[in-house]
Structure formats: structure tokens, C-alpha cells
Short mmCIF file of C-alpha atoms and ligand atoms in Angstrom, two decimals:
data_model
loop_
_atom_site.label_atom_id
_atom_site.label_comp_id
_atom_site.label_asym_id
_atom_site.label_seq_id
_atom_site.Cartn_x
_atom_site.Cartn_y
_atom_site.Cartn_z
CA UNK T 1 73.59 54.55 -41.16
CA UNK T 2 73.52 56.29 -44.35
CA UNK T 3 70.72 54.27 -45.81
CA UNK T 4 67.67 54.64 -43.36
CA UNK T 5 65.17 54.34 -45.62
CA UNK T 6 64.90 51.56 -48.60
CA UNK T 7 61.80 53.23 -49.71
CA UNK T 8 62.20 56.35 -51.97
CA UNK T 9 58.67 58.84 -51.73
CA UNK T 10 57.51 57.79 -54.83
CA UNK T 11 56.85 53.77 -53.02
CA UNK T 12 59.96 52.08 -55.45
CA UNK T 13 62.48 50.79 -54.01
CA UNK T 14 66.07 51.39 -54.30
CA UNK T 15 68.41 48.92 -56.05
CA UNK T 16 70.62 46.96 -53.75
CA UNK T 17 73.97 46.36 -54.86
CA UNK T 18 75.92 42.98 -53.72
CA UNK T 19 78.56 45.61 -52.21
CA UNK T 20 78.09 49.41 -51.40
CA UNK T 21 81.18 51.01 -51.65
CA UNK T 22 79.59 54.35 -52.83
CA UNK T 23 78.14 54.84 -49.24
CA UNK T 24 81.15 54.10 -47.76
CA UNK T 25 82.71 56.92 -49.46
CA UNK T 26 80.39 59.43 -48.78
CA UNK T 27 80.70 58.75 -45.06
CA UNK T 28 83.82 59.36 -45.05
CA UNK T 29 84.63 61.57 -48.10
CA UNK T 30 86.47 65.04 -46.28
CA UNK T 31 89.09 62.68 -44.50
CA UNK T 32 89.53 60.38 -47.39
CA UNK T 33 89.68 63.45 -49.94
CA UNK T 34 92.26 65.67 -47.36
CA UNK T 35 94.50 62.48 -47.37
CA UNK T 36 94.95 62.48 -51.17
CA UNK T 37 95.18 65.67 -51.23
CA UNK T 38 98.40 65.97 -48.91
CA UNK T 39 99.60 62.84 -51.16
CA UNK T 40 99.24 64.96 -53.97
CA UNK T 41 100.86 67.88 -52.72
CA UNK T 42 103.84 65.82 -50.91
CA UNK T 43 104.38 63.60 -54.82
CA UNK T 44 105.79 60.86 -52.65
CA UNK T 45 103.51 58.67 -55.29
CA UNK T 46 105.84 55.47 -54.99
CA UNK T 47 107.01 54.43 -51.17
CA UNK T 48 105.68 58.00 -49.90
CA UNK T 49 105.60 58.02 -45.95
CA UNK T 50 101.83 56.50 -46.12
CA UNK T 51 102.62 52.99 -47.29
CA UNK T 52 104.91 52.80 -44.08
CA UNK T 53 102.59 54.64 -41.76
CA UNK T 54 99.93 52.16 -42.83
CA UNK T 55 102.27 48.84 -43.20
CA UNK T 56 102.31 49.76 -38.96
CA UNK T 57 99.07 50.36 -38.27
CA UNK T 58 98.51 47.01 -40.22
CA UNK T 59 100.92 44.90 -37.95
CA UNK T 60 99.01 47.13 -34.99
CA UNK T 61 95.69 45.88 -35.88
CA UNK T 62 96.08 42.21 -36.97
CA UNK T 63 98.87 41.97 -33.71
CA UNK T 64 101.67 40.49 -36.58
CA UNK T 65 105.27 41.00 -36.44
CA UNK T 66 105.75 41.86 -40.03
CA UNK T 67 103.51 43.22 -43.31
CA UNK T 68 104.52 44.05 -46.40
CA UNK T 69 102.13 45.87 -48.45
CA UNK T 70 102.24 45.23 -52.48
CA UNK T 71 100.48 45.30 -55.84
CA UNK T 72 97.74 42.95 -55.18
CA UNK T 73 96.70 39.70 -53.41
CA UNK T 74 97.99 37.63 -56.51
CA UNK T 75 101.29 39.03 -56.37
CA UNK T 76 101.33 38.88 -52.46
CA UNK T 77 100.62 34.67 -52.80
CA UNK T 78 103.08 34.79 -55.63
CA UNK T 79 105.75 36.29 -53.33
CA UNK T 80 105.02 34.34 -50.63
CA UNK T 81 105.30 30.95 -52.11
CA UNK T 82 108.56 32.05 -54.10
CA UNK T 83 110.07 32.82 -50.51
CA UNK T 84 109.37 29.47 -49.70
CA UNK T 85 111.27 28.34 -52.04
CA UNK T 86 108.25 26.23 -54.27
CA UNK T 87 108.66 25.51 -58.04
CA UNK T 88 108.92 22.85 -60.66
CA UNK T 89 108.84 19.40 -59.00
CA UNK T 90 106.65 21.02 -55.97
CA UNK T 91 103.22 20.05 -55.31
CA UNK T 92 100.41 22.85 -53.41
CA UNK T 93 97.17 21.73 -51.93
CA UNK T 94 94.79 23.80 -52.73
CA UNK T 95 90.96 23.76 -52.27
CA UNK T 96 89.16 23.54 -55.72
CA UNK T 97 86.39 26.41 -54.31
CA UNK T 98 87.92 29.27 -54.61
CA UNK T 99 89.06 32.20 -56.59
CA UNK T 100 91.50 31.09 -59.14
CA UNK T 101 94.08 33.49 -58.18
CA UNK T 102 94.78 30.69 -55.16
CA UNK T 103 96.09 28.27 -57.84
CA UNK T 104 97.13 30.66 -61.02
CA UNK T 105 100.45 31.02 -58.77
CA UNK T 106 101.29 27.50 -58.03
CA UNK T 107 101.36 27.06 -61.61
CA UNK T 108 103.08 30.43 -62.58
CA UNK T 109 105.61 29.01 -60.45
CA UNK T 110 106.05 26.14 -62.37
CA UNK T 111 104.79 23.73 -59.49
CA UNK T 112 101.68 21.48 -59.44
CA UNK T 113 98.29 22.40 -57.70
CA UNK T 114 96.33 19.78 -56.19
CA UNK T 115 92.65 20.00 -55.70
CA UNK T 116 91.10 19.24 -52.04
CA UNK T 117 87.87 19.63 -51.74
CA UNK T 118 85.57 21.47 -48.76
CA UNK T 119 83.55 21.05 -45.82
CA UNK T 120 80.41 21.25 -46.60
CA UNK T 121 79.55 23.50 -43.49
CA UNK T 122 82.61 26.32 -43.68
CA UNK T 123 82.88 25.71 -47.80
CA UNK T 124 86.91 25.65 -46.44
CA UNK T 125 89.66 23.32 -47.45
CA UNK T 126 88.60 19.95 -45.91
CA UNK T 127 91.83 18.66 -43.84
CA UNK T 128 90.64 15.21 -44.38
CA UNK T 129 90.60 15.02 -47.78
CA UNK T 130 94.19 17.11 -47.77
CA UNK T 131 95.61 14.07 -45.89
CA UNK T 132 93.82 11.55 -48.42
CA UNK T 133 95.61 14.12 -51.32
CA UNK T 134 98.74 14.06 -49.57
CA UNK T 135 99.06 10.10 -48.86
CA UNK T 136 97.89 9.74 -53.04
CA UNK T 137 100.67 12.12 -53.79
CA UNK T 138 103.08 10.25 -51.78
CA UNK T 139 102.22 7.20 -53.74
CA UNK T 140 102.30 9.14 -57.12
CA UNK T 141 106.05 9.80 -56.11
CA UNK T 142 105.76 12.83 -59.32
CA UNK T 143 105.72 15.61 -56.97
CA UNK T 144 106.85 16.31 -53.50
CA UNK T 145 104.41 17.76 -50.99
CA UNK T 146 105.84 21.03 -50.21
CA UNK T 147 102.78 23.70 -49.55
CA UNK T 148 99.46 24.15 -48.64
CA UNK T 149 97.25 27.21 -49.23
CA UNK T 150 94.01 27.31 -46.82
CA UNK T 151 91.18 29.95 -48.02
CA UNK T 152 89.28 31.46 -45.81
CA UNK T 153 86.58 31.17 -48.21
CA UNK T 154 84.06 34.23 -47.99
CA UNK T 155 85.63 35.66 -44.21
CA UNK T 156 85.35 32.20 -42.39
CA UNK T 157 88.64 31.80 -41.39
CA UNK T 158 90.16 27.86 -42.34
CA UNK T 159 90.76 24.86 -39.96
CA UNK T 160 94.50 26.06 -39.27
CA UNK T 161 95.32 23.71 -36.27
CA UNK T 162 93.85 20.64 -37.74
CA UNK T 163 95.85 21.92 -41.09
CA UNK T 164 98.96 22.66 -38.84
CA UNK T 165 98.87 19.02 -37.78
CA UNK T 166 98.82 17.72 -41.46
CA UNK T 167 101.80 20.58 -42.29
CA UNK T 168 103.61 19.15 -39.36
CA UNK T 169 103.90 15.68 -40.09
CA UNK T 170 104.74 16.35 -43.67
CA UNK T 171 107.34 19.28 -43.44
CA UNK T 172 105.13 21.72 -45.27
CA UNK T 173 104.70 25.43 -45.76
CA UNK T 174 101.31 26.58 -44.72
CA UNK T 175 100.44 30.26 -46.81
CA UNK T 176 96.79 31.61 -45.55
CA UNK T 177 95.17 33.51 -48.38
CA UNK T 178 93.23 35.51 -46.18
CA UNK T 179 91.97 37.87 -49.53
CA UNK T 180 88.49 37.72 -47.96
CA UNK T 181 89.10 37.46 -44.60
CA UNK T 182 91.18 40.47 -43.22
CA UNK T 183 89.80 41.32 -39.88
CA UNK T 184 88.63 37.60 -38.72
CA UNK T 185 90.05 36.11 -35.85
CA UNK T 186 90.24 33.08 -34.09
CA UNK T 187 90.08 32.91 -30.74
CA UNK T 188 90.87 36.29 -30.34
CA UNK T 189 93.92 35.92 -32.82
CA UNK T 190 93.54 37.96 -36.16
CA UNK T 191 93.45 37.10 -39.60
CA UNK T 192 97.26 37.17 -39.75
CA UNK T 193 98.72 35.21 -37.53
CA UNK T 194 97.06 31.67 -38.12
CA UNK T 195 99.83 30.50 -40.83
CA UNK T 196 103.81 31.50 -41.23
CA UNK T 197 102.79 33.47 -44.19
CA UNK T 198 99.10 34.86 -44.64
CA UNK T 199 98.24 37.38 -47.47
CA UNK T 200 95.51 39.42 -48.20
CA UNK T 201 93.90 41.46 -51.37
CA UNK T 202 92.80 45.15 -50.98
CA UNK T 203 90.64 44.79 -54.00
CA UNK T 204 87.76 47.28 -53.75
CA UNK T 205 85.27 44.49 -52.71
CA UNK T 206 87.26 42.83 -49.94
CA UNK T 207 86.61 43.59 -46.56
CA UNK T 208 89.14 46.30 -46.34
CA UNK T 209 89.38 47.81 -50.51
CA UNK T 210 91.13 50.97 -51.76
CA UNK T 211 90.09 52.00 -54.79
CA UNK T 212 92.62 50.35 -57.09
CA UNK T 213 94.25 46.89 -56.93
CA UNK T 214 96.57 46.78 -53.62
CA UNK T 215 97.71 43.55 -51.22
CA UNK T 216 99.48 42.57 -47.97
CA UNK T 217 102.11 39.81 -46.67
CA UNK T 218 101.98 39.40 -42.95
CA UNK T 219 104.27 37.03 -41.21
CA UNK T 220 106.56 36.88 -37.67
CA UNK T 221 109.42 35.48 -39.30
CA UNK T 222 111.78 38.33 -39.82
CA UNK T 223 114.07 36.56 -42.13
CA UNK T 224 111.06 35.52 -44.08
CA UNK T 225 109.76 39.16 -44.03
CA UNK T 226 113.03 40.80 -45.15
CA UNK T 227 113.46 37.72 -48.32
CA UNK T 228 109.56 38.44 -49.04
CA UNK T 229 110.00 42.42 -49.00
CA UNK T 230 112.96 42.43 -51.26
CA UNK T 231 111.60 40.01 -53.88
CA UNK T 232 108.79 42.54 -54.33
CA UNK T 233 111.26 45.54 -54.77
CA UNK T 234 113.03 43.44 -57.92
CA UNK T 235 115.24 41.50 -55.57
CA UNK T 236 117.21 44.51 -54.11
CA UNK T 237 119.91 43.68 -51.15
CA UNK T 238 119.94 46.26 -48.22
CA UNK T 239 121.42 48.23 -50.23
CA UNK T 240 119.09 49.35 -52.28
CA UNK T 241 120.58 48.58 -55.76
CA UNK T 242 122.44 45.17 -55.99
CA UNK T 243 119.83 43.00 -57.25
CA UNK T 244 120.35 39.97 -54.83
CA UNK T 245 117.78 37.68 -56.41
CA UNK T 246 115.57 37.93 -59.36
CA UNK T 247 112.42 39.75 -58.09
CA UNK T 248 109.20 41.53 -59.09
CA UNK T 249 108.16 45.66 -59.18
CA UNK T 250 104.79 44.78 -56.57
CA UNK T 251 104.07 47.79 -54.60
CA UNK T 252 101.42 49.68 -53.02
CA UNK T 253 100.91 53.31 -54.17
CA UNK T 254 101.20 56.13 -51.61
CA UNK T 255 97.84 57.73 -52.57
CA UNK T 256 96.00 53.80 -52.00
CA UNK T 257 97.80 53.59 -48.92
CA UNK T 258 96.29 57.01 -47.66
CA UNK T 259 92.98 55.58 -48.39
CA UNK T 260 93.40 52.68 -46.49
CA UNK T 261 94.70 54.16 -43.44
CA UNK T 262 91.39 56.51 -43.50
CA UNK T 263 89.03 53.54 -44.17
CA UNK T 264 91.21 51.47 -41.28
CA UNK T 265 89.97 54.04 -38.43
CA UNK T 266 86.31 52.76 -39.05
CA UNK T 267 87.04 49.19 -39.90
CA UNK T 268 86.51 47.41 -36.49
CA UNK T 269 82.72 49.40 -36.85
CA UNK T 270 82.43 47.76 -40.21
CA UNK T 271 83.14 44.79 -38.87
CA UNK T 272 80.69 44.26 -36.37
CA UNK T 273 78.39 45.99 -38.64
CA UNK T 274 79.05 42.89 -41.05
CA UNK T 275 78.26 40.60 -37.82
CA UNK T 276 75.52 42.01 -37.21
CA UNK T 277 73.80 41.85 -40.38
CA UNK T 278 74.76 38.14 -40.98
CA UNK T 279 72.73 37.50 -37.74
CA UNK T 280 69.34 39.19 -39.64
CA UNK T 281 70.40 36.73 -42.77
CA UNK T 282 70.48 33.96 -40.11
CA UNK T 283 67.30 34.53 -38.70
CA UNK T 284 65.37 35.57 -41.56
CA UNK T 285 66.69 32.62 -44.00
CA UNK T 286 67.29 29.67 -41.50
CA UNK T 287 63.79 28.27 -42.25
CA UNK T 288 64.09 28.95 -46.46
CA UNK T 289 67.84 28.20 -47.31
CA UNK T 290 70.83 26.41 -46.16
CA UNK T 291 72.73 29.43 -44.61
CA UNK T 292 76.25 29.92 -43.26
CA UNK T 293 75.83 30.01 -39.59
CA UNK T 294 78.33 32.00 -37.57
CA UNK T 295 81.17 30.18 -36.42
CA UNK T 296 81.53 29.15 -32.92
CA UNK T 297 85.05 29.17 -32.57
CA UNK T 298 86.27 32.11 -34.99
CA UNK T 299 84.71 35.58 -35.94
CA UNK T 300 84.25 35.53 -39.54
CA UNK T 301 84.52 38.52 -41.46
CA UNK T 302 81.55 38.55 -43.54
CA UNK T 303 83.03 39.28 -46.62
CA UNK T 304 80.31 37.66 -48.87
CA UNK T 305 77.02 36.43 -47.07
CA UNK T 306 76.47 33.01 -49.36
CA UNK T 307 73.40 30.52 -49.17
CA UNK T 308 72.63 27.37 -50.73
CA UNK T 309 69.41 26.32 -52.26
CA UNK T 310 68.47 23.88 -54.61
CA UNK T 311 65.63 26.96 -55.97
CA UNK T 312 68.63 28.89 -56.66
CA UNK T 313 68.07 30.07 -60.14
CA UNK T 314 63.77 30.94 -59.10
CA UNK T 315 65.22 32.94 -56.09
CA UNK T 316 67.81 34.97 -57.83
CA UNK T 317 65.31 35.93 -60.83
CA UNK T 318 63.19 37.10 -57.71
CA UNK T 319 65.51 39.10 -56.27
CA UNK T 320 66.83 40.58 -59.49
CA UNK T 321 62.80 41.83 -60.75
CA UNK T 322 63.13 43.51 -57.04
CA UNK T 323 66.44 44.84 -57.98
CA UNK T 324 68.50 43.03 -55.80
CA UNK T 325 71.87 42.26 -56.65
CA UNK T 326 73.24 38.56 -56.48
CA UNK T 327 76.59 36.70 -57.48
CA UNK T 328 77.92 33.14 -58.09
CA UNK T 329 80.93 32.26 -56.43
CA UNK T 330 81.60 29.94 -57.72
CA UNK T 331 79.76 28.82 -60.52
CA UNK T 332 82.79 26.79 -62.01
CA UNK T 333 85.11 25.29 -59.14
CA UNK T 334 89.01 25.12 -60.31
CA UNK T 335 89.44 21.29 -60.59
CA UNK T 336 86.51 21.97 -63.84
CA UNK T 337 88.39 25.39 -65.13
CA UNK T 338 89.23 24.71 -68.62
CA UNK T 339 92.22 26.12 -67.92
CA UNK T 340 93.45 23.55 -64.74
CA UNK T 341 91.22 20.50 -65.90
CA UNK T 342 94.98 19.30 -66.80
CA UNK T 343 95.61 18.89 -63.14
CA UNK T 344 92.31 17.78 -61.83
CA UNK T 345 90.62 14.64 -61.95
CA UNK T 346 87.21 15.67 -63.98
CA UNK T 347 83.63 16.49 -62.65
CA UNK T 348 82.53 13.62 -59.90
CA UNK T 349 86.04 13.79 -58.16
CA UNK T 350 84.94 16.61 -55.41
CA UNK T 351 81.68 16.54 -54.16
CA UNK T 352 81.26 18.56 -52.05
CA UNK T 353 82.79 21.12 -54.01
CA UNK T 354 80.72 20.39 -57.45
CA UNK T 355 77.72 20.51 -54.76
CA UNK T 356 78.20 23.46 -53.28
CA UNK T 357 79.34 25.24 -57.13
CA UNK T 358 75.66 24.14 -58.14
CA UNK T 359 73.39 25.65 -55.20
CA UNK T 360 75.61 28.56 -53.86
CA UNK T 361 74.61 32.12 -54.24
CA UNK T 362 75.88 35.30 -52.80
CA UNK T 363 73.48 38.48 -51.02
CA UNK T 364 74.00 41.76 -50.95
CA UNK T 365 76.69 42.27 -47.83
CA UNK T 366 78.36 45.36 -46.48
CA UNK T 367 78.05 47.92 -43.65
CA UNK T 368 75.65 50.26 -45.10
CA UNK T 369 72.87 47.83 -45.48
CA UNK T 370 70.09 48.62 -43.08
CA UNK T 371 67.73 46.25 -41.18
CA UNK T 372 64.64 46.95 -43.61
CA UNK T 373 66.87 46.12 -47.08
CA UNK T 374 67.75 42.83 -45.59
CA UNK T 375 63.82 42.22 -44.33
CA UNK T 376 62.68 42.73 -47.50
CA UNK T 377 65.28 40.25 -48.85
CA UNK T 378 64.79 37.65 -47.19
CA UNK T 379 60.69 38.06 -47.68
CA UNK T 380 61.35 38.17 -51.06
CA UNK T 381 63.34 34.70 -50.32
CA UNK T 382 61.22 32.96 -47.98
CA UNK T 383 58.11 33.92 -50.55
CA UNK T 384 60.16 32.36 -53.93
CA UNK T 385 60.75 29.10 -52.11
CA UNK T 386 57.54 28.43 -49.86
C1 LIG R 401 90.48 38.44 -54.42
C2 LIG R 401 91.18 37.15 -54.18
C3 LIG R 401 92.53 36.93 -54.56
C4 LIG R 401 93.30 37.89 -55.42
O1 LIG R 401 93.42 39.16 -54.98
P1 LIG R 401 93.76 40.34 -56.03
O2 LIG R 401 94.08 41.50 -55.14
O3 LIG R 401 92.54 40.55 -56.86
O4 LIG R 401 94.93 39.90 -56.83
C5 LIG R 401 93.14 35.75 -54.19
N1 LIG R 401 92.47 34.80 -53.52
C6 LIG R 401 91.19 34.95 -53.16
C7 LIG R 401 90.52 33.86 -52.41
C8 LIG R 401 90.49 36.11 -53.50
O5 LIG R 401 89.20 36.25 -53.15
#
């Protein structure tokens, strides 16, 4: 552990960020500095032999037939949903707590988003209240059900088979946006794997980040994968250079992909390191705040460690005089986005969703945090609120 101390000499404590990607990179700064280097030396800067090597190792690790790295984890939902065909007439279900990336595509795409709202416990689409959404957009007879995009909201993967059912009986497309859960599983099966499409972010933050703006499309359907990798290389055939559809420039640059492939060695370590810490949280905030639990059926991957308490603004001015880092996500849920209140139905209409936007707060969380940080948190916790 890089950080075995929180104490400096002098008796003040260190600030803790929400995410320590610093200490990341000094662990493993030779092999992540030699592999830019040979990128740099090779110029393959656009396609280069890394984005391949890695787009393998990918499909290695998350056991998926297919993945297609590209620009970022917008462009990679974009892609996927323009695969599947969805546009102006289409309706997505989409839960209103998320990031708004989720639903900023739907509507790019000229289709309509529709708000579910979340269990309470997982804060992940509720596939109740997507039937109840589905059955009142039946009725509506505007738009026809075509989609649904489950988040796996902070790691926690979604409720796929209960979702699958719902797909099923309605003929629609399920897309995972797995941006914040890369690495979770499921009974054993990865992050993935869970939906026909699934895409992920490699934003710096995210479970697995390079250090510029970088996604993934993973999928077993090979005619899928070979429609979804040629609308992201502006619609090129086999070829090469008939444009076969209208497509998008969203690609992965060599020099990101070299990072990830260095930062992929020591994910599965990060990963249990993540575990591992969200058990301390557990145990040292059951008593003080409503905290996530660890799922019995799935392995989250602890992307963001989030609590609820109704003391939320006293406990974050606590932890910030301590200088401890804390985040909203999210403070406004998408149904209430100035933006999308044109396809919502106004504050009241989710509750669990409005709830959860009005008590939620994030902790520090990421693999360099060390037993006696996350003590003193939740001290600093359990003393605001008792
Ligand atoms: C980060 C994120 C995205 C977008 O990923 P980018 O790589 O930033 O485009 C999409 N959905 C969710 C849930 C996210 O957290």
C-alpha cells in the first residue's frame, strides 16, 4: 500500500481525495512510462498495435466474444443504440439516477427517453416500475418501446434477468451501460456479458481510467460487433474506404490503450482491494448511515462508495474541515434536468429517485486508501450524526 500512514510527522493529516489516481501512478510509473515510450517511438498514434493487443485482453478478462474500444462511454452508448437501429418514433427506458450521458444519446438520436425510477436498495433501474412505464407507453401509443438501458449505478451491477424478462415479452434491445461497473460480475459472469450490448467509459475516475477520455462496446453477436465497429470508423465497409453507412471518427488512441493494458495487469488486485474497503465502510457506518451493503448475488465493483443520510449536509461540512473529499451523485436526477424536464413528468413523479437525489453522498473510494483513512472517516461520521 502506498499510503501507510494518514498521519504526516508534524500530527496533520493528509487530504483525502474522493479518487487517488496519483498513487496509482506512482505504483506503477516505469511500466506505464516504458509503454508510452515504445508508443512514441513506434508513432502508431491512431489504431497502433496496442488498441488491438488490449481490445483482446479485454474480451480475455470480461470472457466476451467481441469489444470494440472507442472515444468514450458516450460515444460507445451512442454506437450501440444506432446499431440497433433506435431513432425518431423510438422510445428508451432509462433510469432517472444516473449520469446524463445514459439519456443525452436517446435524444441525440432523435428518440424519446423515458424515466424509471430505482430500487431503493441497489439505487438501479427498478424493473417494476419499467413494466408500469412500458404498459403507460403502450397506452400513449406516441412511441414504440424499442430499448432499455440498465445502469449499473456506482459498480452494482442491474437486475438483468428480471430486465431480460420485461425485454422478452416486449421485443426490446437491452444496452448495459456498465461506465461504472467494468470488472463486476454476476454469478461469476463479468460486467460484459449480462446484456447483447454492454458499454463502458475509461474516464480517469472509472474503475479502469486512462488518462484521457476512452470507451468500450462488448457484445457476442458478431454481426452486431462488425455493424458497431464500422459505424465508429465513419461507416467504412471491409474495405476500408467505401463508406457503407453514415458513421462517426470514435476511437481509442494507441498511447491510452498502452496505459490501459499496464493498469489491466493489476486490476483484479484493485478490485478486491475496492471489496475490501467497502467491507470497513460497512462495518464502520452500518450503525450511523444507510449504507450500500454488498450484494449477495453479484460482486460489485466499487466504483463510488455512496451513503444516505438525512444529516447529509452536517456530515459532509465535517468531513470537508478534516479534509476529506465528498461528491453528490446525483444532486439533480434527469427526469428534474432543465434540460429533459420536457420528457419527464416533474418533481413527485419518482420517489425513490427524488429520495435518494436528496440524502445521497459519495466517500472517498479507490485502492490506495488504507485501513486508518477510512477509520478516521467513518469516526468523523459516526461523531457528526450521534
Ligand atoms: C461516465 C459515465 C458515462 C459516460 O462516459 P464518458 O466516457 O465520460 O463519455 C455514461 N454513463 C454513466 C453511468 C457514466 O458514469
Amino acid at each position: 500500500m502506498p499510503l501507510d500512514d494518514a498521519e504526516t510527522t508534524t500530527g496533520q493529516h493528509h487530504p483525502v481525495p474522493l479518487v487517488d489516481l496519483k498513487s496509482q501512478y506512482l505504483s506503477l510509473q516505469s511500466r506505464i512510462e516504458a509503454r508510452i515510450h515504445n508508443v512514441l517511438q513506434e508513432g502508431n498514434f491512431i489504431l497502433g498495435p496496442e488498441v488491438d493487443e488490449l481490445e483482446d485482453a479485454l474480451k480475455r478478462f470480461a470472457n466476451v466474444g467481441h469489444a470494440i474500444c472507442v472515444a468514450n462511454g458516450t460515444d460507445a452508448l451512442r454506437i450501440a443504440l444506432m446499431a440497433a437501429g433506435i431513432g425518431p418514433g423510438d422510445a428508451v427506458f432509462v433510469p432517472a439516477f444516473t449520469f446524463v450521458a445514459t439519456a443525452e444519446v436517446v435524444v441525440d438520436l432523435g428518440a424519446r427517453p423515458v424515466f424509471v425510477d430505482i430500487d431503493p436498495q441497489t439505487f438501479n433501474i427498478d424493473p417494476d416500475h419499467l413494466l408500469a412505464r412500458i404498459e403507460e407507453t403502450i397506452r400513449d401509443n406516441s412511441h414504440r418501446p424499442r430499448a432499455v438501458i440498465p445502469v449499473d449505478l456506482f459498480g452494482r451491477p442491474a437486475d438483468y434477468d428480471r430486465i431480460a424478462e420485461r425485454a422478452e415479452q416486449y421485443d426490446m434491445f437491452v444496452l448495459s451501460d456498465a461506465a461504472q461497473s467494468f470488472g463486476a460480475s454476476v454469478h461469476g459472469r463479468r460486467v460484459g456479458t449480462l446484456a447483447a450490448v454492454t458499454t463502458t467509459s475509461f474516464y480517469p475516475s472509472k474503475t479502469l481510467g486512462c488518462y484521457a477520455d476512452g470507451g468500450c462496446i462488448f457484445t457476442d453477436e458478431e454481426e452486431r460487433a462488425g455493424e458497431m465497429r464500422c459505424l465508429a470508423r465513419h461507416g467504412f465497409g471491409a474495405d476500408g474506404f467505401s463508406a457503407v453507412r453514415i458513421g462517426m471518427n470514435s476511437r481509442l488512441d494507441t498511447i491510452q490503450a498502452a496505459i490501459l493494458l499496464t493498469k489491466l495487469e493489476i486490476f483484479e488486485d484493485e478490485l478486491n482491494t475496492r471489496r475490501r474497503i467497502a467491507g470497513w465502510y460497512e462495518t464502520g457506518l452500518a450503525q450511523a448511515v444507510i449504507t450500500p451493503g454488498a450484494p449477495s448475488d453479484a460482486e460489485s465493483a466499487w466504483c463510488v462508495y455512496s451513503v444516505l443520510s438525512e444529516h447529509r449536509d452536517r456530515i459532509r461540512e465535517s468531513l470537508a474541515e478534516e479534509k476529506i473529499t465528498t461528491a453528490i451523485y446525483y444532486s439533480i436526477p434527469l427526469h428534474l434536468q432543465p434540460a429533459y424536464t420536457e420528457f419527464g413528468d416533474g418533481p413527485g413523479s419518482l420517489p425513490a429517485t427524488e429520495f435518494a437525489s436528496r440524502q445521497i453522498f459519495a466517500l472517498p473510494m479507490h485502492p490506495y486508501l488504507d485501513r486508518a483513512t477510512v477509520d478516521r472517516i467513518c469516526e468523523v461520521i459516526v461523531r457528526t450524526v450521534s
